[in-house]
mmCIF file of C-alpha atoms and ligand atoms in Angstrom:
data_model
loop_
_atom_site.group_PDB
_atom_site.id
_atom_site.type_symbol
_atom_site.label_atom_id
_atom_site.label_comp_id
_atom_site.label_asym_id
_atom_site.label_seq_id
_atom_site.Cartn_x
_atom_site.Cartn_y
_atom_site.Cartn_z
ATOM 1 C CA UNK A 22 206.982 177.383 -43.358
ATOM 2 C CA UNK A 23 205.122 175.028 -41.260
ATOM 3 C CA UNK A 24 202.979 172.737 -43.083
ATOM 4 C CA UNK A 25 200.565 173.186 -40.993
ATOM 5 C CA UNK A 26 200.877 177.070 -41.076
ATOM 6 C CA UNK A 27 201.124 176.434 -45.120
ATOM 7 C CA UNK A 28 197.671 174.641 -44.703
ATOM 8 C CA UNK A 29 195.982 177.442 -43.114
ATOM 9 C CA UNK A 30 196.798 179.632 -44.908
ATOM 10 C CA UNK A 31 195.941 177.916 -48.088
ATOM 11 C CA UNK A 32 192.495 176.730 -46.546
ATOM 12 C CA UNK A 33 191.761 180.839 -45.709
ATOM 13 C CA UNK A 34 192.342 181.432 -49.236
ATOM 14 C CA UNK A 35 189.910 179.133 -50.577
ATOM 15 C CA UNK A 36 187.247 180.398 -47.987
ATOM 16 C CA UNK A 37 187.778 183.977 -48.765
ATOM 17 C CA UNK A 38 187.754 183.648 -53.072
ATOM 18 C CA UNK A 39 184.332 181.063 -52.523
ATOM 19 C CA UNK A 40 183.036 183.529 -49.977
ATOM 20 C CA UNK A 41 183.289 186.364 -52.405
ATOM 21 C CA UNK A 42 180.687 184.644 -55.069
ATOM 22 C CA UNK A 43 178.785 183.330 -51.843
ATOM 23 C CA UNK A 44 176.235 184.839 -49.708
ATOM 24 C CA UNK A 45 176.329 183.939 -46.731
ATOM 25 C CA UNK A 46 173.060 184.113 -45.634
ATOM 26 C CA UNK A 47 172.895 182.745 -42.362
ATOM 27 C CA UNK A 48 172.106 185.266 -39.686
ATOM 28 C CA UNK A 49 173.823 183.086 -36.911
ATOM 29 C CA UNK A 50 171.885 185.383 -33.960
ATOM 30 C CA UNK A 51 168.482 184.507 -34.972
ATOM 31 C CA UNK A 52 169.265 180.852 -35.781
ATOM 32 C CA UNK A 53 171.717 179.618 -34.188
ATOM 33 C CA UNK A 54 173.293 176.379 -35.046
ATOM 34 C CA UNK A 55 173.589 176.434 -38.382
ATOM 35 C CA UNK A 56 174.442 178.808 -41.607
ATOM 36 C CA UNK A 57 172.817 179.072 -45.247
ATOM 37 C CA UNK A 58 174.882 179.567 -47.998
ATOM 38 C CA UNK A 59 173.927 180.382 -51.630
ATOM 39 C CA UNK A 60 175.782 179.949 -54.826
ATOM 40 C CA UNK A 61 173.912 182.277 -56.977
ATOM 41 C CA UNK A 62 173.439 181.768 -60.591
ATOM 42 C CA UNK A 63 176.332 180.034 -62.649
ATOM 43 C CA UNK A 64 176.187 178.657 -66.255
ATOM 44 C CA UNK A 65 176.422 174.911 -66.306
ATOM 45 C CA UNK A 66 175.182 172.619 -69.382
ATOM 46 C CA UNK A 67 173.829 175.417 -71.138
ATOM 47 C CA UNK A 68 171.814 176.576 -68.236
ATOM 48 C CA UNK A 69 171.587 178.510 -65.053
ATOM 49 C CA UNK A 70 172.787 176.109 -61.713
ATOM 50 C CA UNK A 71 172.028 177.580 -58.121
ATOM 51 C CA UNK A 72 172.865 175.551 -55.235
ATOM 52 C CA UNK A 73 171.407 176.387 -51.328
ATOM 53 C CA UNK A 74 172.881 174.753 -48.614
ATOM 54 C CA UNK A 75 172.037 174.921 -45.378
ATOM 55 C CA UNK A 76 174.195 173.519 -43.165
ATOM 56 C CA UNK A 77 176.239 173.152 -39.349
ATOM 57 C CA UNK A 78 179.320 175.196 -40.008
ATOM 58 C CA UNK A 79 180.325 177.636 -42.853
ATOM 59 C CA UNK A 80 183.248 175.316 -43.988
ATOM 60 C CA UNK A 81 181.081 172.612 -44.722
ATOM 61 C CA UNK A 82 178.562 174.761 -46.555
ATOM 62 C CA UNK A 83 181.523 176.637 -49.187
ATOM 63 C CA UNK A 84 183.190 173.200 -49.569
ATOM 64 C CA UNK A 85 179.461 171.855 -50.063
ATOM 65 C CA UNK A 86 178.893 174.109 -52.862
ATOM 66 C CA UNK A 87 182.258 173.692 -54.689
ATOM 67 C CA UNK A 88 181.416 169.334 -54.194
ATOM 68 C CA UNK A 89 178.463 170.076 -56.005
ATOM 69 C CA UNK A 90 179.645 172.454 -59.130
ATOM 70 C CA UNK A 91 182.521 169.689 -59.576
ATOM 71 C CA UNK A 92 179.936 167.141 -59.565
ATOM 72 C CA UNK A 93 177.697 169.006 -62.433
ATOM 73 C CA UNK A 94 181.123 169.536 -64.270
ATOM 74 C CA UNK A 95 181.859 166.009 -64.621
ATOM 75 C CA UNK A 96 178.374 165.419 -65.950
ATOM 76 C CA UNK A 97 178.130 168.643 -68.690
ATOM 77 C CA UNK A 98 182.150 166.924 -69.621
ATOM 78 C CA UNK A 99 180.513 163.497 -70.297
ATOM 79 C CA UNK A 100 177.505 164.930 -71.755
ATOM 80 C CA UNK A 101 178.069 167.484 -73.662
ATOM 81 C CA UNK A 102 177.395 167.852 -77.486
ATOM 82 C CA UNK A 103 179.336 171.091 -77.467
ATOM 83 C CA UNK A 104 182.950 169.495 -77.814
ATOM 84 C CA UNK A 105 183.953 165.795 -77.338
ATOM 85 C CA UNK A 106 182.267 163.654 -74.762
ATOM 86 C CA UNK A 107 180.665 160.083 -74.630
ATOM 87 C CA UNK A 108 177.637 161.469 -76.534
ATOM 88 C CA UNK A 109 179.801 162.770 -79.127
ATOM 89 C CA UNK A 110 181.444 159.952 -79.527
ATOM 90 C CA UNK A 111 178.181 157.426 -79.258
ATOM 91 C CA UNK A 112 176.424 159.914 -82.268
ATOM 92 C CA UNK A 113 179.600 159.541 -84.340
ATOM 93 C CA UNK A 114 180.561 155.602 -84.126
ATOM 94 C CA UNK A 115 177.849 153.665 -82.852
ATOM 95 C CA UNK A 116 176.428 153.328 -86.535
ATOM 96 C CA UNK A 117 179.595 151.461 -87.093
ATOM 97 C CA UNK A 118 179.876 149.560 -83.755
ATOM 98 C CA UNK A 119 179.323 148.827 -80.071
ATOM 99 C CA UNK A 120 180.552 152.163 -78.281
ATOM 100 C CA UNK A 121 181.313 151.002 -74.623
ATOM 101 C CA UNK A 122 180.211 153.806 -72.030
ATOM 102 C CA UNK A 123 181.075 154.173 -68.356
ATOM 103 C CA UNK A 124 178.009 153.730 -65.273
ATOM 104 C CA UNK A 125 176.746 157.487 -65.760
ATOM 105 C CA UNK A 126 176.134 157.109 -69.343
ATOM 106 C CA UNK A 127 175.129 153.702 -69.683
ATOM 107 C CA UNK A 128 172.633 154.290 -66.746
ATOM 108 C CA UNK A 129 170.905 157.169 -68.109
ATOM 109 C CA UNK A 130 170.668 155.156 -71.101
ATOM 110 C CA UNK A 131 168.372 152.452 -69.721
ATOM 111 C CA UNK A 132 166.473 154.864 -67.917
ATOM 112 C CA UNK A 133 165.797 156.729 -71.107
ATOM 113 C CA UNK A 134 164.304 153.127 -72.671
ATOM 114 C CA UNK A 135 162.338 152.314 -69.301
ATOM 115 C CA UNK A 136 160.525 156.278 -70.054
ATOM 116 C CA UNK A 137 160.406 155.367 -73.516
ATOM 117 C CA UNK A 138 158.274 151.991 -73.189
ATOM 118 C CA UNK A 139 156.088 153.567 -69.988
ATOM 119 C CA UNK A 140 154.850 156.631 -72.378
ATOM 120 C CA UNK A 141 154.356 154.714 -75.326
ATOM 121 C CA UNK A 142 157.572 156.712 -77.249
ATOM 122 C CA UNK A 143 156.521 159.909 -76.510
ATOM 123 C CA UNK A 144 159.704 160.187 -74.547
ATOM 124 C CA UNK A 145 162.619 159.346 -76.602
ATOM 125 C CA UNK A 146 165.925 160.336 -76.723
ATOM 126 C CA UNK A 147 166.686 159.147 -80.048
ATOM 127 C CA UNK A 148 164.663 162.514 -81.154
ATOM 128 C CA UNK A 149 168.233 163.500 -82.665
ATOM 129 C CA UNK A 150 167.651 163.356 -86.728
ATOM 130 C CA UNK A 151 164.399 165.600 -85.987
ATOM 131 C CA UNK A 152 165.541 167.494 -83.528
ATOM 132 C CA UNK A 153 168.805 168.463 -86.241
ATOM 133 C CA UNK A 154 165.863 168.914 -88.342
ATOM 134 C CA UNK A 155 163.810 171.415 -86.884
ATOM 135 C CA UNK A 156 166.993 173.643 -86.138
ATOM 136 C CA UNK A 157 167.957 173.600 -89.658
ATOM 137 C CA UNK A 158 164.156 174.575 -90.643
ATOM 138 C CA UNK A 159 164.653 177.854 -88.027
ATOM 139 C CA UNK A 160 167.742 178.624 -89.382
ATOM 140 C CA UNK A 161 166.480 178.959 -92.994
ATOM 141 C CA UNK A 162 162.693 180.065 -91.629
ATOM 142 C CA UNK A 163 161.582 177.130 -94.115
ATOM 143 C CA UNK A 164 159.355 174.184 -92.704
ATOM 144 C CA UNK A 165 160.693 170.961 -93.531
ATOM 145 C CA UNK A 166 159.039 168.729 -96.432
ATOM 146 C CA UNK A 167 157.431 165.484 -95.699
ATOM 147 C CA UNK A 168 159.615 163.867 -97.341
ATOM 148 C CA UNK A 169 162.405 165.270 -94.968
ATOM 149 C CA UNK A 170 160.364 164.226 -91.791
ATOM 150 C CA UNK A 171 159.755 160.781 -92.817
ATOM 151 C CA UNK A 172 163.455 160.734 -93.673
ATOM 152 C CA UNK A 173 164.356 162.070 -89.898
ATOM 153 C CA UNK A 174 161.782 159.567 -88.393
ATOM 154 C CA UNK A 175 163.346 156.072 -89.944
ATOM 155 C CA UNK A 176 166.177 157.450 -87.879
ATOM 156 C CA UNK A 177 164.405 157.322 -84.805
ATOM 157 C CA UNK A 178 163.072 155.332 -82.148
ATOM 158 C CA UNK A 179 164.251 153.756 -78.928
ATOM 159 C CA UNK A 180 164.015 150.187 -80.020
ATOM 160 C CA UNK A 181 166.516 150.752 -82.122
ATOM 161 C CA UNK A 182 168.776 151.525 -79.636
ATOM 162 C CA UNK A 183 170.425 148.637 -78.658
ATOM 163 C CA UNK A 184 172.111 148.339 -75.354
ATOM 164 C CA UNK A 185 174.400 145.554 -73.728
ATOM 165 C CA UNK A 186 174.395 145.048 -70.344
ATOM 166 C CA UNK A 187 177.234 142.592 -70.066
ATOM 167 C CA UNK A 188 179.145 144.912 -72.134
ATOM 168 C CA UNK A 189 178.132 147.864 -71.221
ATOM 169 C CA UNK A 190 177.929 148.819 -74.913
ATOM 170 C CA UNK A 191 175.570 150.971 -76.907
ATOM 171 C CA UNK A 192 175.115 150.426 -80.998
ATOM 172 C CA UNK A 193 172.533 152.520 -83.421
ATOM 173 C CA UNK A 194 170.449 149.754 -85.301
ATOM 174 C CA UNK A 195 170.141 152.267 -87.750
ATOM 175 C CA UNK A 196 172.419 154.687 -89.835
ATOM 176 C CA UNK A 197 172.439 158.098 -88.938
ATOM 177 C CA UNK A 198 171.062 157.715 -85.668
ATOM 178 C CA UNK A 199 171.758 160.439 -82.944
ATOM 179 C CA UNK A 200 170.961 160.484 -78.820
ATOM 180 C CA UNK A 201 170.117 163.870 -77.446
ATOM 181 C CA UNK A 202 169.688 163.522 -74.002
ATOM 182 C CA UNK A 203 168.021 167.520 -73.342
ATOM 183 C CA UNK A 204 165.290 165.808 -71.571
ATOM 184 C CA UNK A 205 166.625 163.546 -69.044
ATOM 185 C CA UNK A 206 170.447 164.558 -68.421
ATOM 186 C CA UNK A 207 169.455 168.037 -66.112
ATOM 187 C CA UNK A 208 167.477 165.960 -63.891
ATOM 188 C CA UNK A 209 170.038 163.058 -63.247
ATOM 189 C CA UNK A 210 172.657 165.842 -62.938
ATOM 190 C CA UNK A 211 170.308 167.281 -60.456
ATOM 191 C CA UNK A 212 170.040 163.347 -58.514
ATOM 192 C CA UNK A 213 174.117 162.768 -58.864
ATOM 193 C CA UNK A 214 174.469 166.422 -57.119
ATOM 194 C CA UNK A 215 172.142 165.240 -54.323
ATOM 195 C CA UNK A 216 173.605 161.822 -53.731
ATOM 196 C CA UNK A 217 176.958 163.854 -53.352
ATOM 197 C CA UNK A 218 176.217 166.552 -50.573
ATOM 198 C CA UNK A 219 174.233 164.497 -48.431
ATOM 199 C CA UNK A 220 176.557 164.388 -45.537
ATOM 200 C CA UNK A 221 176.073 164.690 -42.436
ATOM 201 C CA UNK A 222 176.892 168.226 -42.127
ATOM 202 C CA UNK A 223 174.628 169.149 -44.238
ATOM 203 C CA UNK A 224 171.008 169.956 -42.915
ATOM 204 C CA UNK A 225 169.532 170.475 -46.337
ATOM 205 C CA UNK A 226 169.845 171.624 -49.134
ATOM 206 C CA UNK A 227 167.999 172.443 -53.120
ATOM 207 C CA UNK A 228 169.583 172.368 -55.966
ATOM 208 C CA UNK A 229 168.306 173.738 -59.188
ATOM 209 C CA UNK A 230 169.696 173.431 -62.947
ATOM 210 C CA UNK A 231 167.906 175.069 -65.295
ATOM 211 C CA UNK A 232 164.296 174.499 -63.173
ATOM 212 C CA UNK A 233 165.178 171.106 -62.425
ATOM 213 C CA UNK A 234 164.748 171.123 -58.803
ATOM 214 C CA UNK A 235 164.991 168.463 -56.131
ATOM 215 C CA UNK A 236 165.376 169.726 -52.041
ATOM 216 C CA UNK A 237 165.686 167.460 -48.895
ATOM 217 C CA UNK A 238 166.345 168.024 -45.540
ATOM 218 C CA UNK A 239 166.123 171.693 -43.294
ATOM 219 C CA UNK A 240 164.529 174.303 -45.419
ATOM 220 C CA UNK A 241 166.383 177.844 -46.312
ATOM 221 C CA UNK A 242 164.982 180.428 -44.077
ATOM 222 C CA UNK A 243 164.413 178.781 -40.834
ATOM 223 C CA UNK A 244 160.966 178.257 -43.025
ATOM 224 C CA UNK A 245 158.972 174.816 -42.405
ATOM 225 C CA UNK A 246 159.041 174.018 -46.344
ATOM 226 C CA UNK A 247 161.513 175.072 -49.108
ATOM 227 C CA UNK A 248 159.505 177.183 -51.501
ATOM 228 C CA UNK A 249 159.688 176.663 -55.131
ATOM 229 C CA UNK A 250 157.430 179.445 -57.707
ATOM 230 C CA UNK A 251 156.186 177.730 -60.711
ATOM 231 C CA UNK A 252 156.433 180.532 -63.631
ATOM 232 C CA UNK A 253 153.231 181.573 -65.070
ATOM 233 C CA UNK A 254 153.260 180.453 -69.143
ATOM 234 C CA UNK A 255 151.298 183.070 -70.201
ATOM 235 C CA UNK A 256 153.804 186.012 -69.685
ATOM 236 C CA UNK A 257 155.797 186.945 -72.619
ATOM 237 C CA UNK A 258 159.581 185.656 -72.931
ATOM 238 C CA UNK A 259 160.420 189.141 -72.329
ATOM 239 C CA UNK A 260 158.952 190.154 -68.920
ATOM 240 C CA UNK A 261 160.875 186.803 -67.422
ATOM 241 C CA UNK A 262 162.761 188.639 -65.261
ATOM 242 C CA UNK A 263 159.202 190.163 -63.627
ATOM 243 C CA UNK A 264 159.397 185.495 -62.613
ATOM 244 C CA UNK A 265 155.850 185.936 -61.989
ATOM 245 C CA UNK A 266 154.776 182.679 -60.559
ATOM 246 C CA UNK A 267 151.282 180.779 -61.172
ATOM 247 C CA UNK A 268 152.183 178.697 -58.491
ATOM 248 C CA UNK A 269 154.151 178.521 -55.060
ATOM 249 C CA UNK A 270 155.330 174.634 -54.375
ATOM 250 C CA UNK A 271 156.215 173.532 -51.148
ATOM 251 C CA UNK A 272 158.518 170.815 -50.390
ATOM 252 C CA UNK A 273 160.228 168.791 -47.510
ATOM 253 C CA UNK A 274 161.816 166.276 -50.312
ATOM 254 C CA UNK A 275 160.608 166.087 -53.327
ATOM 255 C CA UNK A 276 161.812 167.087 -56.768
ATOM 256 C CA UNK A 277 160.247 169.228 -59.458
ATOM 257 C CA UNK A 278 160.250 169.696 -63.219
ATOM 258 C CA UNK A 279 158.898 171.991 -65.463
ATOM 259 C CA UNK A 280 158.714 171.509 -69.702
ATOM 260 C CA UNK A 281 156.991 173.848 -71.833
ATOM 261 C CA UNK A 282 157.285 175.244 -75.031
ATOM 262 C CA UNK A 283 156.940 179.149 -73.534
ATOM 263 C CA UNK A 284 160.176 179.956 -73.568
ATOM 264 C CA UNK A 285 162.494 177.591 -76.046
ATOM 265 C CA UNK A 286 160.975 177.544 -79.284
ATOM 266 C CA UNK A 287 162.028 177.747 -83.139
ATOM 267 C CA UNK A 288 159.778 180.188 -84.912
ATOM 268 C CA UNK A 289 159.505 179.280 -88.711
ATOM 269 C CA UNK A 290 157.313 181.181 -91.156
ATOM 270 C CA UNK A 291 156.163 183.459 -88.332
ATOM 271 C CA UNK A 292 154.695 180.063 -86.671
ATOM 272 C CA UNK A 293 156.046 178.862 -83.409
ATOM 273 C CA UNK A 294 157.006 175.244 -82.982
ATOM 274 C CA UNK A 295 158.226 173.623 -79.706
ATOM 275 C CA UNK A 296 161.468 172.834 -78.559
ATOM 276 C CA UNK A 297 159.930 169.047 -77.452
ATOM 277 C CA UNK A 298 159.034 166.916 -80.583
ATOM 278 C CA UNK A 299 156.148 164.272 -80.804
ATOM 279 C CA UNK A 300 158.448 161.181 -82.518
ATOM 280 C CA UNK A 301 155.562 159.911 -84.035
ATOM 281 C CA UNK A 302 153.862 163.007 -85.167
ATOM 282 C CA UNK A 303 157.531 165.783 -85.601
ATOM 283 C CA UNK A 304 154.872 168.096 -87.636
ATOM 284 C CA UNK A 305 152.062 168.373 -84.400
ATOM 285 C CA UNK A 306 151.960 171.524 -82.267
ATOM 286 C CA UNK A 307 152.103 170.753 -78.742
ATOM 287 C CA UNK A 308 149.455 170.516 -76.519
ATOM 288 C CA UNK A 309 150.578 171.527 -73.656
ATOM 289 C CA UNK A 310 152.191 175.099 -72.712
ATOM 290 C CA UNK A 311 153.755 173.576 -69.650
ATOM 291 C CA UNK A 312 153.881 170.607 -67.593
ATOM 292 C CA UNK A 313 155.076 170.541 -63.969
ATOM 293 C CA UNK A 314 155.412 166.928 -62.627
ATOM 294 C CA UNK A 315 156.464 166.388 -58.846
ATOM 295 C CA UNK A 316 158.692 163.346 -58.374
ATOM 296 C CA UNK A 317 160.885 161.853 -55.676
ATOM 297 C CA UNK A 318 164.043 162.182 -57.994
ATOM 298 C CA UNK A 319 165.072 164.974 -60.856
ATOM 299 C CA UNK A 320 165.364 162.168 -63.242
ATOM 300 C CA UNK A 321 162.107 161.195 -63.448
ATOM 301 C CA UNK A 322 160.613 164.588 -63.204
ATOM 302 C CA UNK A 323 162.598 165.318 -65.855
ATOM 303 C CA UNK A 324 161.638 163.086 -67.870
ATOM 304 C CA UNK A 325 158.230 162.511 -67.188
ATOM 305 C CA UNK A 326 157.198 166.383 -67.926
ATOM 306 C CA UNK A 327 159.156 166.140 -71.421
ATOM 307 C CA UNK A 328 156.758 162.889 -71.916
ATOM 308 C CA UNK A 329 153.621 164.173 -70.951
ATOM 309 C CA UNK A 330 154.367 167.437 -73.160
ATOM 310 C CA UNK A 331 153.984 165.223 -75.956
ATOM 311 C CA UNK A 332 151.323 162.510 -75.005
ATOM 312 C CA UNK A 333 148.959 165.668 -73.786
ATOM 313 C CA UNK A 334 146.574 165.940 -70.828
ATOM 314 C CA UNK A 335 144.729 162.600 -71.296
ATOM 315 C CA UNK A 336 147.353 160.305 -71.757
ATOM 316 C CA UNK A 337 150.121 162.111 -69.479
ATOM 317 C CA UNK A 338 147.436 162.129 -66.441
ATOM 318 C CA UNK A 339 146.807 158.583 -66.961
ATOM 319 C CA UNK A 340 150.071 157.877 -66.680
ATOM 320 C CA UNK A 341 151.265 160.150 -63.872
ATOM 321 C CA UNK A 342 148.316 158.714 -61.734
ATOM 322 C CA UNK A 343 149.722 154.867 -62.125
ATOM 323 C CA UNK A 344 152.784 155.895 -61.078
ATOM 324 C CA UNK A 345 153.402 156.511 -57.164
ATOM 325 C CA UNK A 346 154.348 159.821 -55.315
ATOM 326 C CA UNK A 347 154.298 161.742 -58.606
ATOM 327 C CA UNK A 348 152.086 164.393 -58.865
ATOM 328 C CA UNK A 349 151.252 167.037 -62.284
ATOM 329 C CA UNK A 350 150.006 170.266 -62.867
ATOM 330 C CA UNK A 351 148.994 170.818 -66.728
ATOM 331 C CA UNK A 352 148.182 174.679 -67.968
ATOM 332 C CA UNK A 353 147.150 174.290 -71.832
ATOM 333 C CA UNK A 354 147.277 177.115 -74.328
ATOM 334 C CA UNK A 355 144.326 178.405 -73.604
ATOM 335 C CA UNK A 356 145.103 179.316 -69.762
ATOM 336 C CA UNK A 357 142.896 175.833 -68.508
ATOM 337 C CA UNK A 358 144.851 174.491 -65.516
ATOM 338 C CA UNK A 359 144.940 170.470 -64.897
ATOM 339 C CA UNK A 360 145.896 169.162 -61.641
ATOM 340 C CA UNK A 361 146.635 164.908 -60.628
ATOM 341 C CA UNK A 362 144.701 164.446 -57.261
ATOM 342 C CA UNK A 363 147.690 164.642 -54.880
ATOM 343 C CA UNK A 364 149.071 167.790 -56.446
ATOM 344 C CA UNK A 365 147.095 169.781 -54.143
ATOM 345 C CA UNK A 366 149.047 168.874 -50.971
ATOM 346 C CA UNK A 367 151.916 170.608 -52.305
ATOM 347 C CA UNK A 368 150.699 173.819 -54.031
ATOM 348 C CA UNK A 369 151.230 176.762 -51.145
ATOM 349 C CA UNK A 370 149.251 179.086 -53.132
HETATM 350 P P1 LIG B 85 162.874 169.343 -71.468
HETATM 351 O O1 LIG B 85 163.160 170.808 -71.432
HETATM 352 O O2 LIG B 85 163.401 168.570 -70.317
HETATM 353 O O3 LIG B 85 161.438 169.035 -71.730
HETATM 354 O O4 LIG B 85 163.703 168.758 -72.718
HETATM 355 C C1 LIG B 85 163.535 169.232 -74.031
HETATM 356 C C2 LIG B 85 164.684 168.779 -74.901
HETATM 357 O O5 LIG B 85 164.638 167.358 -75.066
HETATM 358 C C3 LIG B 85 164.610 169.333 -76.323
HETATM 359 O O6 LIG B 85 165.282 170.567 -76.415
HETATM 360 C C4 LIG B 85 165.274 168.243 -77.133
HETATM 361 O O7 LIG B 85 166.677 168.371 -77.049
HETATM 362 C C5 LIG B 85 164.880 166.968 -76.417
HETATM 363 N N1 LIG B 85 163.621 166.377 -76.904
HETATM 364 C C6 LIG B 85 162.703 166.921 -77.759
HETATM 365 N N2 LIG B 85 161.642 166.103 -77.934
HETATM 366 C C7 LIG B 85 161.890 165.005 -77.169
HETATM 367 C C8 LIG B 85 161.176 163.786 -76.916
HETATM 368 N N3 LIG B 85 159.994 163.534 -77.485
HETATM 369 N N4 LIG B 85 161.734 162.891 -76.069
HETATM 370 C C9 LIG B 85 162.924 163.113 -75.486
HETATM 371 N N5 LIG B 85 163.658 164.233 -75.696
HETATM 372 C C10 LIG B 85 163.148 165.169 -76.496
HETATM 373 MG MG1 LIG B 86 162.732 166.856 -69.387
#
């Protein structure tokens, strides 16, 4: 056979098995021009990935969407705690000594210490020891003893994380350290995905892992904005299929975050304690039921709504109003609903 005939062939197959998870969404008589295409849900790192594309030909949009599931693969394979990966190896060795780490790693690292020092370490990915901590405590539904928590938190904090530029190197200052990067990884997986399938084929497109959200370009829809519902807190874990939104977001390209302890929690002695962990005080309850900060990258909404989960609505709206084009919306326990001044702009309804 023809190689070129082989080619075909082979290229048909790959658009018809893509196209049968895809839908094609486009309706090419209204809009002409362009198609939409639509992964739908998939499990990557632990969470629920959906990438939209919208873009000039239906070859670039399925090839598109496979660019950016391979992309979020390599990530979840160098990030994952689930089987052996740089952070594996970095929690198990760099006690003993300098672990070197590729770009991806080591730059998430340093990003992780720059949100560390800007919320006062609130943010910190050296959370590990308490994190292990409070897991253990839900698995035997006993709270952990003082003793235990001061243990956990000699174990922790950023500055003793010591990084090496020239190296590229990462060492724990302290035995029994551990990184876990829950907070920040989503969002820079998010950024990397971006940065990938921004071609010129490619109109626009939003990509969403796990409610980490970041959009650019030629909305879905033939709509002026892409659309993005911000899930109300106050309805129970089990009506989350109902997704009824608070909020309605619109975007042209901007990413969002959301952290919140209403749906990930451990529940010990019938009392419910948040997934996101106050370094300096593991024992507090949060403050906040959930935290939506509006950045121009994933990473730093990412980050910045695990941070302000912890510092609370003072101290997180001080901070997200010195820093530029990021925006927050705040809903406390009891229902009261915080905005920063420029979040108005983007809330639809
Ligand atoms: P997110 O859903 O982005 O707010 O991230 C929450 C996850 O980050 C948790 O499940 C922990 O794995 C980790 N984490 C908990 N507390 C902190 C903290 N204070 N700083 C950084 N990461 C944290
Ligand atoms: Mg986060």
């Amino acid at each position: 056979m023809k190689q070129s005939v082989k080619r075909t062939i082979l290229w048909l197959v790959l658009v018809l098995a893509v196209a049968a998870v895809l839908h094609l969404t486009g309706n090419r008589q209204k809009q002409p021009g362009y198609v939409e295409a639509d992964s739908g849900s998939r499990i990557v790192m632990g969470t629920f990935a959906r990438v939209l594309v919208v873009a000039k030909d239906k070859e670039s949009a399925v090839e598109t969407i496979e660019a950016a599931f391979t992309e979020l693969k390599r990530i979840e394979d160098l990030m994952t705690v689930h089987r052996e990966s740089q952070v594996t190896l970095i929690n198990d060795e760099a006690s003993k000594h300098p672990v070197p780490v590729d770009n991806d790693i080591f730059y998430i690292l340093s990003e992780s210490i720059r949100y560390g020092e800007l919320s006062g370490g609130s943010f910190d990915i050296t959370v590990g020891p308490l994190v292990q901590l409070w897991k253990t405590a839900a698995d035997t539904n006993t709270p952990p003893t003082q003793e235990q928590l001061e243990n956990a938190q000699r174990k922790v904090g950023y500055k003793k994380l010591v990084l090496d530029p020239n190296n590229q190197t990462v060492f724990f200052a302290v035995e029994g350290m551990s990184i876990d990067l829950g907070a920040i990884a989503k969002g820079y997986a998010v950024d990397k995905v971006v940065e990938k399938i921004r071609q010129p084929s490619i109109l626009g497109a939003m990509v969403d892992l796990g409610g980490n959200i970041r959009c650019f370009g030629k909305p879905a829809g033939g709509k002026e904005f892409w659309n993005i519902g911000i899930q109300d807190p106050h309805v129970e874990a089990s009506d989350v299929t109902t997704q009824k939104t608070i909020f309605t977001l619109a975007f042209k390209d901007e990413a969002v975050a959301t952290s919140g302890d209403y749906r990930r929690f451990n529940t010990i002695g019938g009392v419910r304690h948040s997934h996101i962990i106050d370094p300096n005080h593991p024992e507090a309850e949060s403050k906040l039921n959930s935290v939506t900060i509006i950045a121009p990258t994933a990473l730093t909404a990412d980050a910045l709504s695990t941070a302000v989960t912890v510092m609370g609505a003072e101290k997180g709206m001080s901070l997200i109003e010195s820093l530029e084009n990021t925006e927050a919306i705040l809903i406390t326990p009891s229902g009261k609903i915080t905005k920063s001044p420029g979040a108005d702009k983007f809330i639809k309804y």
